[in-house]
Tab-separated table of C-alpha atoms (C1' of nucleotides) in Angstrom:
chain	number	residue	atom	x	y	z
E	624	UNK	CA	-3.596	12.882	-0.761
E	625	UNK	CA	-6.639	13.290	2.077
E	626	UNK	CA	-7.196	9.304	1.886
E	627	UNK	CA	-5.929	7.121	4.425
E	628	UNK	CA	-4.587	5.241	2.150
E	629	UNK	CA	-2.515	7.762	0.658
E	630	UNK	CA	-1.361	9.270	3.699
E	631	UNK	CA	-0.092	6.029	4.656
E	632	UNK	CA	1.878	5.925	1.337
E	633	UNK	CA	3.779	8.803	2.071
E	634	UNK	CA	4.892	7.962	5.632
E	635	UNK	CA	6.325	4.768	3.588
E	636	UNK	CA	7.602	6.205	1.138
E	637	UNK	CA	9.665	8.389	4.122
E	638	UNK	CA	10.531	5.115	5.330
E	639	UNK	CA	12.008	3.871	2.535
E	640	UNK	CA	13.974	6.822	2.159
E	641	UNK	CA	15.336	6.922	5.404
E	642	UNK	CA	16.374	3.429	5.419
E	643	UNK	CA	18.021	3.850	2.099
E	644	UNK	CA	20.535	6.646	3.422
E	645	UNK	CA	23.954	5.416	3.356
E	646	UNK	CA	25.878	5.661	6.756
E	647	UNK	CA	27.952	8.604	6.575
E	648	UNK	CA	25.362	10.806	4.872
E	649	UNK	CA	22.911	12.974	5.955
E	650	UNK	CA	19.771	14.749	4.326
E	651	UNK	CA	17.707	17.513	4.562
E	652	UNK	CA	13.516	17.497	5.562
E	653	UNK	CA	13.063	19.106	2.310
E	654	UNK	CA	15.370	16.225	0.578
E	655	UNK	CA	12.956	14.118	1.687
E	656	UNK	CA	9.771	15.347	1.195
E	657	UNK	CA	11.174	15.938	-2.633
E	658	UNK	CA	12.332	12.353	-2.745
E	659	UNK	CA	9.025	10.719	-1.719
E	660	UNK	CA	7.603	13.411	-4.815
E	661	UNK	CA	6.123	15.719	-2.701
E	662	UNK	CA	8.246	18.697	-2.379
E	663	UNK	CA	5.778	20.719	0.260
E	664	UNK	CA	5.407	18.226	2.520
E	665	UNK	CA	8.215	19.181	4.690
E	666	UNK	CA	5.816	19.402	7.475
E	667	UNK	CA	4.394	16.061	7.279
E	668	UNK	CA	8.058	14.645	7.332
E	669	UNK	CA	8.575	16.138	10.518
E	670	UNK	CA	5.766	14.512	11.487
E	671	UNK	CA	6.718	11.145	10.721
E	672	UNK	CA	9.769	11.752	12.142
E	673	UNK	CA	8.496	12.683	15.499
E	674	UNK	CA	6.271	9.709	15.321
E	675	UNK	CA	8.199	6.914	14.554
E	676	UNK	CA	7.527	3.676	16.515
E	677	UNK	CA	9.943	3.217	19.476
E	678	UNK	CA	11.562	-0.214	18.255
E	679	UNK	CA	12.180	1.550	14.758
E	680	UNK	CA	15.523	0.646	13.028
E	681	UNK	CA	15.485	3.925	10.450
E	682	UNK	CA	18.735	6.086	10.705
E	683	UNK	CA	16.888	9.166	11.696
E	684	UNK	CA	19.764	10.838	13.416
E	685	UNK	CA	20.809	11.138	9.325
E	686	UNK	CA	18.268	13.964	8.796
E	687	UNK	CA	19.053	17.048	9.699
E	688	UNK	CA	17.982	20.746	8.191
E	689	UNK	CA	18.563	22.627	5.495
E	690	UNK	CA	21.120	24.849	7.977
E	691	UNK	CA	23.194	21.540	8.891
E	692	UNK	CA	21.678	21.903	11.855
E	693	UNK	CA	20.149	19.058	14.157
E	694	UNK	CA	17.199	19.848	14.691
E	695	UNK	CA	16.250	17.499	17.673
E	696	UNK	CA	17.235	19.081	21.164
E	697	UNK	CA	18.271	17.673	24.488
E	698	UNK	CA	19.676	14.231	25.481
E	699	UNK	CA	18.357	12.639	21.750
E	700	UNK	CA	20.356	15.700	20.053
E	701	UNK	CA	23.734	14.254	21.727
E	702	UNK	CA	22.872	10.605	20.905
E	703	UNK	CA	22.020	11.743	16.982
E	704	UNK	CA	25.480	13.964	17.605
E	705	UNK	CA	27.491	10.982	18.642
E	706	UNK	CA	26.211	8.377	16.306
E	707	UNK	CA	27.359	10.933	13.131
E	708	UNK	CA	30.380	11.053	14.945
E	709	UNK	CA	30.796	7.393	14.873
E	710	UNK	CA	29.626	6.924	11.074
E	711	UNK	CA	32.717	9.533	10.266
E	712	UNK	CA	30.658	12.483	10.121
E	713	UNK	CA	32.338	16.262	11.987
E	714	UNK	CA	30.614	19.066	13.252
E	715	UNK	CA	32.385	22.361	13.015
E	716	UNK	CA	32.955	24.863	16.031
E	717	UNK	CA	29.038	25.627	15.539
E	718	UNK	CA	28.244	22.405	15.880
E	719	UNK	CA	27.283	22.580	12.051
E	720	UNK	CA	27.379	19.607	9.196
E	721	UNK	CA	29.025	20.487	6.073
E	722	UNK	CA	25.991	19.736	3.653
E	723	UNK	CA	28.359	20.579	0.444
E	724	UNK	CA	30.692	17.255	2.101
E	725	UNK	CA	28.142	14.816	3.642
E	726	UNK	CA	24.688	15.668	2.002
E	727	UNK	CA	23.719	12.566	0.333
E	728	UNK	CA	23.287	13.462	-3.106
E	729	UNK	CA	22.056	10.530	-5.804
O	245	DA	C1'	-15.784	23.795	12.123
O	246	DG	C1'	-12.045	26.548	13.307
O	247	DC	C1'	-7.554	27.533	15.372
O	248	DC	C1'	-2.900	26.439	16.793
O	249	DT	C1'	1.200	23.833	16.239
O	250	DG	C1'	5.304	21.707	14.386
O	251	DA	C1'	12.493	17.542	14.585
O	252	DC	C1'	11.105	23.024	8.056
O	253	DA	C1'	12.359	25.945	3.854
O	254	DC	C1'	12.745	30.106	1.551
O	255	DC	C1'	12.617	34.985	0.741
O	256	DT	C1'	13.355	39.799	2.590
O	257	DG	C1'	15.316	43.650	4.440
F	1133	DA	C1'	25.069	37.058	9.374
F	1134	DC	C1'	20.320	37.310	11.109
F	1135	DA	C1'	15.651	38.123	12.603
F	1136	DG	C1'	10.989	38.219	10.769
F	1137	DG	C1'	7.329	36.893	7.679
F	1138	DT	C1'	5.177	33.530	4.672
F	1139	DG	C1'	3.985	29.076	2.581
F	1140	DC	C1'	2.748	24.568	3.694
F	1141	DC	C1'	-0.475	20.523	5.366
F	1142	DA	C1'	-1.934	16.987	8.620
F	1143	DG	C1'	-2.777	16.329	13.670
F	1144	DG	C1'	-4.781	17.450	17.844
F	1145	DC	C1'	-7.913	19.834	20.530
DNA sequence: AGCCTGACACCTG
DNA sequence: ACAGGTGCCAGGC
């Protein structure tokens, strides 16, 4: 998994994922690093998170962590915030997602 | 060639 | 509930 071509694999593979999650769903980092078959790259999921091109069309406001937590801050965490919202999603009083209700499970 | 750093998860106490 | 430590792995310097 050190070849280019390999790394570039994953960060499609997270693609894929991420465009596959149904609107009104969310998942977990973890979820997704387990879904593209490798369970311990939670990091590297972050990482293509963070460094998705600007124009991108992926629902990334749909990941959140394993707390139910958004884990982007500032004026993107309201945006993510209001687009679950919108898709039918509530945040309790702690501003927390109910995984148990809205994790997307297959 | 290290060393530090993440849009994290999991285990402890 | 909650802070702290550890595992993890590529990127960036």
């Amino acid at each position: 998994m050190t070849h280019l071509k390999d790394r570039q694999t994953f960060a499609d593979q997270v693609y894929a994922i991420l465009a596959a999650i149904p609107a009104g769903k969310v998942v977990t980092y973890g979820q997704i690093a387990k879904m593209a078959g490798l369970p311990s790259y939670i990091r590297q999921v972050c990482f293509v998170l963070r460094h998705l091109p600007s124009d991108h069309q992926f629902p990334c406001h749909r990941v959140i962590n394993a707390q139910g937590h958004l884990s982007v801050q500032g004026e993107t965490y309201q945006r993510y915030k209001q687009r679950l919202i919108d898709e039918g999603i509530e945040f309790n009083h702690h501003d927390k997602i109910d995984l148990k209700k809205y994790g997307w499970h297959i």
